[in-house]
CSV table of C-alpha atoms and ligand atoms in Angstrom, one decimal:
chain,number,residue,atom,x,y,z
A,1,MET,CA,-27.4,31.5,81.9
A,2,THR,CA,-25.9,28.5,80.2
A,3,ILE,CA,-27.4,26.4,77.5
A,4,GLU,CA,-28.7,23.0,78.7
A,5,ALA,CA,-28.5,19.7,77.0
A,6,ASP,CA,-32.1,19.8,75.6
A,7,GLN,CA,-31.4,23.2,74.0
A,8,ALA,CA,-28.7,21.4,72.0
A,9,GLU,CA,-31.5,19.6,70.2
A,10,GLY,CA,-32.9,20.8,66.9
A,11,LEU,CA,-29.9,22.8,65.9
A,12,VAL,CA,-29.0,20.4,63.1
A,13,SER,CA,-31.4,18.6,60.8
A,14,LEU,CA,-30.0,15.6,59.1
A,15,GLU,CA,-33.3,15.1,57.2
A,16,ARG,CA,-33.5,18.5,55.7
A,17,GLY,CA,-29.7,19.2,55.6
A,18,GLU,CA,-30.1,22.4,57.6
A,19,LEU,CA,-28.4,24.1,60.5
A,20,ASP,CA,-29.5,26.8,62.9
A,21,ARG,CA,-27.2,29.7,62.0
A,22,THR,CA,-26.9,30.9,65.6
A,23,ILE,CA,-24.5,28.1,66.4
A,24,PHE,CA,-21.8,30.1,64.6
A,25,SER,CA,-21.8,33.1,67.0
A,26,ASP,CA,-23.9,32.3,70.1
A,27,PRO,CA,-21.5,32.9,73.1
A,28,GLU,CA,-23.4,30.3,75.3
A,29,ILE,CA,-23.0,27.7,72.6
A,30,PHE,CA,-19.3,28.5,72.4
A,31,GLU,CA,-18.7,28.2,76.1
A,32,ARG,CA,-20.6,24.9,76.1
A,33,GLU,CA,-18.4,23.6,73.2
A,34,LEU,CA,-15.3,24.3,75.3
A,35,THR,CA,-16.5,21.9,78.0
A,36,THR,CA,-18.5,19.3,76.1
A,37,ILE,CA,-16.1,19.0,73.1
A,38,PHE,CA,-12.7,20.5,73.7
A,39,ALA,CA,-12.4,19.4,77.4
A,40,ARG,CA,-13.4,15.8,76.4
A,41,SER,CA,-12.2,15.0,72.9
A,42,TRP,CA,-8.7,13.7,72.1
A,43,LEU,CA,-6.9,16.7,70.5
A,44,PHE,CA,-3.7,16.7,68.4
A,45,LEU,CA,-0.9,18.4,70.2
A,46,CYS,CA,2.2,18.0,68.1
A,47,HIS,CA,4.4,15.5,66.2
A,48,GLU,CA,7.1,13.5,68.0
A,49,SER,CA,9.7,14.9,65.6
A,50,GLN,CA,9.2,18.3,67.2
A,51,ILE,CA,10.3,17.1,70.6
A,52,LYS,CA,13.1,14.6,69.9
A,53,LYS,CA,15.5,15.3,72.8
A,54,LYS,CA,14.9,15.3,76.5
A,55,GLY,CA,13.8,18.7,77.6
A,56,ASP,CA,12.4,19.6,74.2
A,57,PHE,CA,8.9,21.1,74.6
A,58,PHE,CA,6.1,22.5,72.4
A,59,GLU,CA,3.2,24.6,73.6
A,60,ALA,CA,-0.1,23.2,72.3
A,61,ALA,CA,-3.7,24.4,72.7
A,62,MET,CA,-6.6,22.4,74.1
A,63,GLY,CA,-9.5,24.8,73.8
A,64,ARG,CA,-8.4,27.7,75.9
A,65,ASP,CA,-6.0,25.5,78.0
A,66,ASN,CA,-2.3,25.9,77.0
A,67,VAL,CA,-0.4,22.6,77.3
A,68,LEU,CA,3.4,22.1,77.4
A,69,VAL,CA,4.2,18.9,75.6
A,70,VAL,CA,7.5,17.9,77.1
A,71,ARG,CA,10.0,15.1,76.3
A,72,GLN,CA,11.0,13.5,79.6
A,73,ARG,CA,14.4,12.3,80.7
A,74,ASP,CA,13.3,8.7,80.3
A,75,GLY,CA,12.1,9.4,76.7
A,76,SER,CA,8.4,9.5,77.6
A,77,ILE,CA,6.1,12.5,76.9
A,78,LYS,CA,4.1,14.4,79.4
A,79,GLY,CA,1.4,17.1,78.8
A,80,LEU,CA,1.6,19.8,81.5
A,81,LEU,CA,-0.8,22.7,81.8
A,82,ASN,CA,1.1,25.9,81.3
A,83,THR,CA,-0.2,27.6,84.4
A,84,CYS,CA,1.6,28.0,87.7
A,85,ALA,CA,0.1,26.3,90.8
A,86,HIS,CA,0.6,29.5,92.8
A,87,ARG,CA,-1.2,32.3,91.1
A,88,GLY,CA,-1.8,30.8,87.6
A,89,ASN,CA,0.9,32.7,85.6
A,90,ALA,CA,2.2,30.9,82.5
A,91,VAL,CA,5.4,29.2,83.6
A,92,CYS,CA,6.8,29.2,80.0
A,93,ARG,CA,6.5,32.1,77.6
A,94,ALA,CA,8.2,30.4,74.6
A,95,GLU,CA,6.1,28.5,72.0
A,96,GLU,CA,8.8,25.8,71.7
A,97,GLY,CA,12.3,25.1,72.7
A,98,ASN,CA,14.5,23.1,75.1
A,99,ALA,CA,14.4,23.5,78.9
A,100,LYS,CA,16.0,22.0,82.0
A,101,ASN,CA,13.1,23.2,84.1
A,102,PHE,CA,10.3,25.8,84.0
A,103,MET,CA,10.6,28.8,86.4
A,104,CYS,CA,7.6,31.1,86.8
A,105,THR,CA,8.4,34.7,86.2
A,106,TYR,CA,6.0,36.0,88.9
A,107,HIS,CA,7.4,34.7,92.2
A,108,GLY,CA,10.0,32.2,90.9
A,109,TRP,CA,8.4,28.8,91.7
A,110,THR,CA,10.3,26.3,89.6
A,111,TYR,CA,9.0,23.0,88.2
A,112,ASP,CA,11.1,20.2,86.7
A,113,LEU,CA,10.4,18.6,83.3
A,114,SER,CA,7.7,16.3,84.9
A,115,GLY,CA,5.9,19.2,86.4
A,116,GLU,CA,7.0,18.6,90.0
A,117,LEU,CA,7.5,21.7,92.1
A,118,VAL,CA,11.2,21.7,92.9
A,119,GLY,CA,12.0,25.3,93.9
A,120,VAL,CA,10.2,27.9,96.0
A,121,PRO,CA,12.0,31.2,96.9
A,122,GLY,CA,11.9,31.7,100.7
A,123,LEU,CA,11.0,28.1,101.3
A,124,GLU,CA,12.7,28.1,104.7
A,125,GLU,CA,11.5,31.5,106.1
A,126,LEU,CA,8.1,31.7,104.5
A,127,TYR,CA,6.9,28.1,104.1
A,128,HIS,CA,8.9,26.8,107.1
A,129,ASN,CA,10.6,24.1,104.9
A,130,GLN,CA,7.2,22.7,103.9
A,131,MET,CA,7.2,22.5,100.1
A,132,PRO,CA,3.6,23.4,99.0
A,133,ALA,CA,1.8,20.3,97.7
A,134,ALA,CA,1.6,21.6,94.2
A,135,GLY,CA,2.8,20.8,90.7
A,136,LEU,CA,1.8,21.5,87.2
A,137,LYS,CA,-1.5,19.8,86.4
A,138,GLN,CA,-1.2,17.1,83.8
A,139,VAL,CA,-3.6,16.2,81.0
A,140,ALA,CA,-5.8,13.3,81.9
A,141,GLN,CA,-4.5,11.0,79.1
A,142,LEU,CA,-1.7,11.4,76.5
A,143,ASP,CA,-0.9,8.9,73.7
A,144,THR,CA,0.6,8.7,70.3
A,145,TYR,CA,-0.4,7.2,67.0
A,146,ARG,CA,2.5,6.7,64.6
A,147,GLY,CA,4.3,9.8,65.9
A,148,PHE,CA,1.2,12.0,66.2
A,149,VAL,CA,0.8,13.1,69.8
A,150,PHE,CA,-2.7,13.5,71.2
A,151,ALA,CA,-4.2,14.2,74.6
A,152,THR,CA,-7.6,14.5,76.3
A,153,MET,CA,-8.6,16.2,79.5
A,154,ASP,CA,-11.2,13.5,80.1
A,155,ALA,CA,-9.9,10.5,82.2
A,156,HIS,CA,-12.9,8.5,81.0
A,157,ALA,CA,-12.3,9.0,77.3
A,158,PRO,CA,-11.8,5.8,75.3
A,159,PRO,CA,-8.2,4.9,74.2
A,160,LEU,CA,-6.8,7.1,71.4
A,161,ALA,CA,-6.9,4.3,68.8
A,162,GLU,CA,-10.5,3.6,69.6
A,163,PHE,CA,-11.4,7.3,69.5
A,164,LEU,CA,-9.7,7.7,66.1
A,165,GLY,CA,-11.6,4.8,64.6
A,166,ARG,CA,-10.6,3.6,61.1
A,167,THR,CA,-11.2,7.0,59.5
A,168,GLY,CA,-9.1,8.9,62.0
A,169,ARG,CA,-6.3,6.4,61.8
A,170,VAL,CA,-6.4,6.4,58.0
A,171,SER,CA,-6.3,10.2,58.1
A,172,LEU,CA,-3.0,10.1,59.9
A,173,ASP,CA,-1.8,7.2,57.8
A,174,PHE,CA,-2.0,9.4,54.7
A,175,ILE,CA,1.1,11.1,56.1
A,176,ALA,CA,2.7,8.3,58.1
A,177,ALA,CA,2.4,5.8,55.3
A,178,GLN,CA,4.8,7.9,53.2
A,179,GLY,CA,7.8,6.9,55.3
A,180,ASP,CA,9.7,8.5,58.1
A,181,MET,CA,8.1,11.9,58.1
A,182,GLU,CA,9.0,15.0,60.3
A,183,VAL,CA,7.7,18.5,60.8
A,184,VAL,CA,9.4,21.4,59.2
A,185,PRO,CA,10.5,23.8,61.9
A,186,GLY,CA,8.2,26.7,62.4
A,187,ILE,CA,4.5,26.4,62.8
A,188,GLN,CA,2.4,29.0,60.8
A,189,LYS,CA,-0.1,30.7,63.1
A,190,PHE,CA,-2.7,33.4,62.5
A,191,ILE,CA,-6.1,34.5,63.5
A,192,VAL,CA,-9.3,34.7,61.4
A,193,PRO,CA,-12.3,36.6,62.7
A,194,CYS,CA,-14.7,33.7,62.2
A,195,ASN,CA,-16.3,30.8,64.1
A,196,TRP,CA,-14.1,27.7,64.2
A,197,LYS,CA,-16.9,25.6,62.6
A,198,PHE,CA,-16.9,27.6,59.4
A,199,ALA,CA,-13.2,26.8,59.0
A,200,VAL,CA,-13.9,23.1,59.6
A,201,ASP,CA,-16.9,23.0,57.3
A,202,ASN,CA,-14.8,24.6,54.5
A,203,LEU,CA,-12.1,21.9,54.5
A,204,PHE,CA,-14.6,19.5,53.0
A,205,ASP,CA,-16.0,22.0,50.6
A,206,TRP,CA,-15.0,21.1,47.0
A,207,TYR,CA,-17.7,23.4,45.7
A,208,HIS,CA,-16.1,26.7,46.4
A,209,PRO,CA,-12.6,26.7,44.8
A,210,GLN,CA,-14.0,27.6,41.3
A,211,ILE,CA,-15.4,30.8,42.6
A,212,THR,CA,-13.6,31.7,45.8
A,213,HIS,CA,-10.1,30.9,44.5
A,214,LEU,CA,-10.6,32.2,41.0
A,215,SER,CA,-7.9,34.9,41.5
A,216,ALA,CA,-5.4,32.3,42.9
A,217,PHE,CA,-5.9,30.1,39.9
A,218,GLN,CA,-5.5,33.1,37.6
A,219,THR,CA,-2.1,33.9,39.1
A,220,GLY,CA,-0.9,30.5,38.0
A,221,LEU,CA,-0.3,29.5,41.6
A,222,LEU,CA,-2.4,26.4,40.9
A,223,PRO,CA,-3.0,24.9,37.5
A,224,ALA,CA,-6.3,25.7,35.9
A,225,THR,CA,-6.1,24.5,32.3
A,226,PRO,CA,-8.7,22.5,30.4
A,227,ASP,CA,-6.4,19.4,30.3
A,228,ALA,CA,-4.8,19.7,33.7
A,229,THR,CA,-6.7,16.8,35.2
A,230,GLY,CA,-8.4,15.0,32.5
A,231,ALA,CA,-11.4,14.9,34.8
A,232,THR,CA,-14.9,16.1,34.1
A,233,MET,CA,-14.8,19.5,35.8
A,234,LYS,CA,-16.8,21.9,33.6
A,235,THR,CA,-17.7,25.1,35.3
A,236,ALA,CA,-20.3,27.0,33.4
A,237,GLY,CA,-20.0,30.8,33.2
A,238,VAL,CA,-16.5,31.2,34.6
A,239,LEU,CA,-14.1,32.3,32.0
A,240,SER,CA,-10.3,32.1,31.8
A,241,PRO,CA,-8.4,35.3,30.8
A,242,ASP,CA,-8.4,33.9,27.3
A,243,GLY,CA,-12.1,33.7,27.3
A,244,ASP,CA,-12.3,29.9,27.4
A,245,ASP,CA,-14.2,27.9,30.0
A,246,MET,CA,-11.8,27.1,32.9
A,247,GLN,CA,-11.5,23.9,34.7
A,248,PHE,CA,-10.4,23.7,38.3
A,249,PRO,CA,-8.5,20.7,39.7
A,250,GLY,CA,-10.2,19.8,43.0
A,251,GLY,CA,-12.8,22.5,42.8
A,252,VAL,CA,-15.2,20.5,40.8
A,253,VAL,CA,-18.8,20.8,39.7
A,254,SER,CA,-19.2,17.3,38.4
A,255,GLY,CA,-22.3,15.3,37.9
A,256,ASP,CA,-20.3,12.1,37.5
A,257,ALA,CA,-21.1,9.7,40.3
A,258,GLY,CA,-17.9,8.1,41.7
A,259,ASP,CA,-15.7,11.2,41.2
A,260,GLN,CA,-15.9,11.8,44.9
A,261,LEU,CA,-15.2,9.6,47.9
A,262,VAL,CA,-16.6,10.4,51.3
A,263,PHE,CA,-15.7,8.6,54.6
A,264,VAL,CA,-17.9,9.2,57.6
A,265,ASP,CA,-17.2,7.6,60.9
A,266,VAL,CA,-17.8,7.5,64.7
A,267,TYR,CA,-17.3,10.6,66.8
A,268,GLY,CA,-17.7,12.8,63.7
A,269,HIS,CA,-14.5,12.0,61.8
A,270,ALA,CA,-14.7,12.3,58.0
A,271,ILE,CA,-12.7,12.4,54.8
A,272,SER,CA,-14.1,13.9,51.6
A,273,GLY,CA,-12.8,14.8,48.2
A,274,PRO,CA,-12.1,13.6,44.6
A,275,THR,CA,-10.6,10.3,43.8
A,276,VAL,CA,-6.9,10.2,42.7
A,277,GLU,CA,-8.1,9.2,39.3
A,278,ALA,CA,-10.3,12.2,39.0
A,279,ILE,CA,-7.7,14.7,40.2
A,280,GLY,CA,-4.7,13.4,38.3
A,281,ASP,CA,-1.3,14.8,39.2
A,282,PHE,CA,-2.7,18.4,39.7
A,283,GLY,CA,-0.8,19.7,36.7
A,284,GLY,CA,2.4,17.9,37.7
A,285,MET,CA,2.3,19.3,41.3
A,286,ILE,CA,1.3,16.1,43.1
A,287,ASP,CA,3.5,13.0,43.4
A,288,HIS,CA,1.3,10.0,44.0
A,289,SER,CA,4.1,7.5,43.8
A,290,TRP,CA,4.1,6.9,47.6
A,291,ARG,CA,0.7,5.2,47.1
A,292,ASN,CA,2.5,2.3,45.5
A,293,ARG,CA,4.5,1.5,48.6
A,294,PRO,CA,3.5,-1.9,50.0
A,295,GLU,CA,3.1,-0.4,53.5
A,296,ALA,CA,0.7,2.3,52.1
A,297,ILE,CA,-1.4,-0.3,50.3
A,298,GLU,CA,-1.5,-2.4,53.5
A,299,GLN,CA,-2.2,0.4,55.9
A,300,LEU,CA,-4.7,2.5,54.0
A,301,GLY,CA,-6.9,-0.2,52.4
A,302,SER,CA,-8.1,0.0,48.8
A,303,MET,CA,-10.7,2.7,49.1
A,304,ALA,CA,-8.7,5.2,51.2
A,305,LEU,CA,-5.7,4.7,48.8
A,306,ARG,CA,-8.0,6.0,46.0
A,307,SER,CA,-8.9,9.1,48.0
A,308,PHE,CA,-7.4,12.6,47.4
A,309,GLY,CA,-9.7,13.9,50.1
A,310,HIS,CA,-9.3,16.2,53.0
A,311,ALA,CA,-9.6,14.6,56.4
A,312,ASN,CA,-10.9,16.0,59.7
A,313,ILE,CA,-10.3,14.2,63.0
A,314,PHE,CA,-13.2,15.6,65.0
A,315,PRO,CA,-13.3,18.4,66.1
A,316,THR,CA,-10.5,20.4,64.4
A,317,CYS,CA,-7.6,18.4,63.1
A,318,TRP,CA,-7.4,18.8,59.3
A,319,ILE,CA,-5.0,16.6,57.4
A,320,THR,CA,-4.4,17.6,53.8
A,321,PRO,CA,-2.4,14.7,52.3
A,322,PRO,CA,-1.8,16.3,48.9
A,323,PHE,CA,0.5,18.8,50.5
A,324,ASN,CA,1.5,16.8,53.6
A,325,GLN,CA,0.1,19.4,56.0
A,326,LEU,CA,-1.9,19.3,59.1
A,327,SER,CA,-3.9,22.2,60.4
A,328,LEU,CA,-5.7,23.0,63.6
A,329,ARG,CA,-8.7,25.3,63.8
A,330,ILE,CA,-8.4,26.5,67.5
A,331,PRO,CA,-11.4,28.2,69.0
A,332,ARG,CA,-10.4,31.4,70.7
A,333,GLY,CA,-13.8,33.0,70.9
A,334,PRO,CA,-17.3,32.7,69.2
A,335,MET,CA,-16.0,34.9,66.4
A,336,GLU,CA,-12.3,34.2,66.6
A,337,THR,CA,-10.3,31.2,65.4
A,338,GLU,CA,-6.6,30.6,65.4
A,339,ILE,CA,-5.3,28.6,62.5
A,340,TRP,CA,-2.1,26.6,62.9
A,341,TRP,CA,-0.3,24.8,60.1
A,342,PHE,CA,2.2,21.9,60.5
A,343,THR,CA,4.1,20.9,57.3
A,344,PHE,CA,5.7,17.5,56.9
A,345,VAL,CA,8.6,16.3,54.8
A,346,HIS,CA,10.4,13.0,54.6
A,347,LYS,CA,13.3,12.8,57.1
A,348,ASP,CA,15.7,12.3,54.2
A,349,ALA,CA,14.3,15.1,52.0
A,350,SER,CA,17.0,17.1,50.2
A,351,PRO,CA,17.4,20.8,50.9
A,352,GLU,CA,15.6,21.6,47.6
A,353,GLN,CA,12.7,19.3,48.6
A,354,ARG,CA,12.4,21.0,52.0
A,355,ALA,CA,12.5,24.5,50.4
A,356,ALA,CA,9.8,23.4,47.9
A,357,ALA,CA,7.6,22.2,50.8
A,358,VAL,CA,8.1,25.4,52.7
A,359,SER,CA,7.4,27.5,49.6
A,360,GLY,CA,4.2,25.6,48.9
A,361,ALA,CA,3.1,25.9,52.5
A,362,ILE,CA,3.6,29.6,52.5
A,363,HIS,CA,1.9,30.3,49.2
A,364,ALA,CA,-1.2,28.1,49.6
A,365,PHE,CA,-2.3,28.4,53.2
A,366,GLY,CA,-1.3,30.3,56.2
A,367,PRO,CA,-1.2,34.1,56.8
A,368,ALA,CA,0.4,34.8,53.4
A,369,GLY,CA,-1.3,32.0,51.5
A,370,PHE,CA,-3.5,32.9,48.6
A,371,LEU,CA,-6.1,30.3,49.4
A,372,GLU,CA,-6.7,30.9,53.0
A,373,GLN,CA,-6.8,34.7,52.6
A,374,GLU,CA,-9.7,34.1,50.2
A,375,ASP,CA,-11.3,31.5,52.4
A,376,GLY,CA,-10.9,33.7,55.5
A,377,GLU,CA,-12.8,36.6,54.0
A,378,ASN,CA,-15.8,34.3,53.3
A,379,TRP,CA,-15.7,32.7,56.8
A,380,ALA,CA,-15.6,36.1,58.5
A,381,GLN,CA,-18.5,37.4,56.5
A,382,SER,CA,-20.5,34.2,57.0
A,383,THR,CA,-19.9,34.5,60.8
A,384,LEU,CA,-21.0,38.1,60.9
A,385,GLN,CA,-24.2,37.4,59.1
A,386,THR,CA,-25.3,34.9,61.8
A,387,ARG,CA,-25.9,37.7,64.3
A,388,GLY,CA,-28.5,39.9,62.6
A,389,ALA,CA,-32.0,39.7,64.2
A,390,SER,CA,-33.5,38.7,60.9
A,391,SER,CA,-30.4,37.1,59.3
A,392,LYS,CA,-29.9,34.6,62.1
A,393,LEU,CA,-33.4,33.1,61.5
A,394,ILE,CA,-32.4,31.9,58.0
A,395,PRO,CA,-31.3,28.3,58.1
A,396,GLN,CA,-27.9,27.3,56.8
A,397,VAL,CA,-28.2,24.9,53.8
A,398,LEU,CA,-26.2,21.7,53.5
A,399,SER,CA,-28.5,19.7,51.2
A,400,MET,CA,-26.4,19.1,48.1
A,401,ASN,CA,-27.1,15.6,46.9
A,402,LEU,CA,-28.8,14.9,50.3
A,403,GLY,CA,-30.2,11.4,50.6
A,404,ARG,CA,-28.2,10.2,47.5
A,405,GLY,CA,-25.2,8.9,49.4
A,406,ARG,CA,-25.3,5.2,50.2
A,407,VAL,CA,-22.9,4.3,53.0
A,408,VAL,CA,-20.8,1.2,52.3
A,409,ASN,CA,-19.7,-0.7,55.3
A,410,ASP,CA,-16.8,-3.0,54.4
A,411,GLN,CA,-17.6,-6.4,55.8
A,412,ASP,CA,-13.9,-7.2,56.2
A,413,GLY,CA,-13.4,-4.2,58.4
A,414,ILE,CA,-10.5,-2.9,56.4
A,415,ASP,CA,-11.9,0.1,54.7
A,416,PRO,CA,-13.7,2.8,56.8
A,417,PRO,CA,-17.4,3.4,56.0
A,418,TYR,CA,-17.5,5.2,52.7
A,419,ILE,CA,-19.7,6.7,50.0
A,420,GLU,CA,-18.9,6.8,46.3
A,421,CYS,CA,-20.8,9.8,44.8
A,422,SER,CA,-20.7,13.0,42.9
A,423,ILE,CA,-19.9,16.3,44.6
A,424,ASN,CA,-21.9,16.6,47.9
A,425,GLU,CA,-22.0,18.1,51.4
A,426,HIS,CA,-22.2,14.8,53.3
A,427,ALA,CA,-19.0,15.2,55.3
A,428,GLN,CA,-20.0,18.7,56.5
A,429,LEU,CA,-23.4,17.5,57.4
A,430,TRP,CA,-22.0,14.5,59.2
A,431,THR,CA,-19.6,16.8,61.2
A,432,PHE,CA,-22.5,18.9,62.4
A,433,VAL,CA,-24.7,15.9,63.2
A,434,ALA,CA,-21.9,14.6,65.4
A,435,TRP,CA,-21.2,18.1,66.8
A,436,GLN,CA,-24.8,18.2,68.1
A,437,GLU,CA,-24.3,14.9,69.9
A,438,TRP,CA,-21.1,16.2,71.5
A,439,LEU,CA,-23.0,19.4,72.5
A,440,ARG,CA,-25.6,17.3,74.3
A,441,ASP,CA,-22.8,16.1,76.5
A,442,SER,CA,-23.8,12.5,75.7
A,443,SER,CA,-21.9,9.7,77.5
A,444,TRP,CA,-19.0,8.1,75.6
A,445,SER,CA,-21.0,5.0,74.7
A,446,GLU,CA,-24.0,7.2,73.6
A,447,LEU,CA,-21.7,9.4,71.6
A,448,ARG,CA,-20.2,6.4,69.8
A,449,ASP,CA,-23.5,4.6,69.2
A,450,ARG,CA,-25.2,7.8,67.9
A,451,THR,CA,-22.3,8.6,65.5
A,452,VAL,CA,-22.3,5.2,63.7
A,453,PRO,CA,-23.1,6.3,60.1
A,454,PRO,CA,-26.6,5.7,58.9
A,455,GLU,CA,-27.2,3.7,55.7
A,456,VAL,CA,-27.9,6.8,53.7
A,457,LEU,CA,-26.7,10.4,53.9
B,1,LIG,FE1,4.0,31.5,89.7
B,1,LIG,FE2,3.6,33.0,91.9
B,1,LIG,S1,2.3,32.8,90.1
B,1,LIG,S2,5.3,31.8,91.4
B,2,LIG,FE1,-10.6,27.3,50.0
């Protein structure tokens, strides 16, 4: 039995700020997500800097479909499903590299860089010189935005730039506006036993660092000193090793309206987090100087330029501009999510700057990262507790400052829709409101119209 569109109603309440917990482990909902979200949405595949030369390829994931992103001989890019037209075997076992063609290891059918079948063992004797009418299936649409390569399996999806909207474009501009950026070789990949939506929810969660990441702060990995930020971040009851109250950059419990900026936009895209003024330089770790570049001012607009927030291009593309990283939360099963991390540096970065970027990437997030180890434990436990016969009946609460976020629509159309407020759960709630629309399998126009932000969140 599969879940029908009307059963996708009532799982999310915008009015109460509540979710039905079963959405985090129900196998039928997960299967429906694969078709209504991951087989329709534009998904980030890779960055052009990863496939510079003809024959360069990178294997990306679109839901459970594996896609080879291949630089063609004419310089264009194609997205080819990594599944042989004969019996379905993967035609490429490498995660990235350079190839002249792709030969299936099962019976030897061989495809050129464009996916055309060009070699079949025994063509004359077994197929009587009739080349089977088969090739590698391509994604329905592939496009790039400022070097970021996206694709969709839906031929009817709107153009990429339209899908991204202003919030999605600004999210990528956070990295692109810094100059000629490229991906550091080596994508960090690991699996967390949790539902993908917990990992997405958490990227907007500025409420948890003071508790979840206490041990990471205590190691000195991240600064946690009373004057590290100059912002109002008092955390009652949490003591430093010296017995003083500790303050946590980013992980703020602040009642000050305006410390946080939230952007909510069509199709479920959102950005949320403290302002640059509130966060400061993160104890000297963050260089904000790129924000003074004329291109950055022009491209981001005044409000986004003030944001230190985390961005999510719906459904699972997280951009964390403070560390120039992009992460995917790839659904592998109802209770299994694969996390990928891409780290960006400027093309002209010195060896020392590259080493610092890699070191930061390894120590903060990823399989060896302090922060994501601590986060992953919480997501796994939260996912498990959505399965108990009694536990699953308890609603999930996202009501922090509910109804207190007034959405500002910039009449000039430069800034994305935004809310200036104190700490909140607006971005998470907006993500789930949009998620429910996607799960209903709404048409593209319905989807867009129903994800125009309301006046108040
Ligand atoms: Fe690929 Fe047979 S499955 S050649
Ligand atoms: Fe965290």
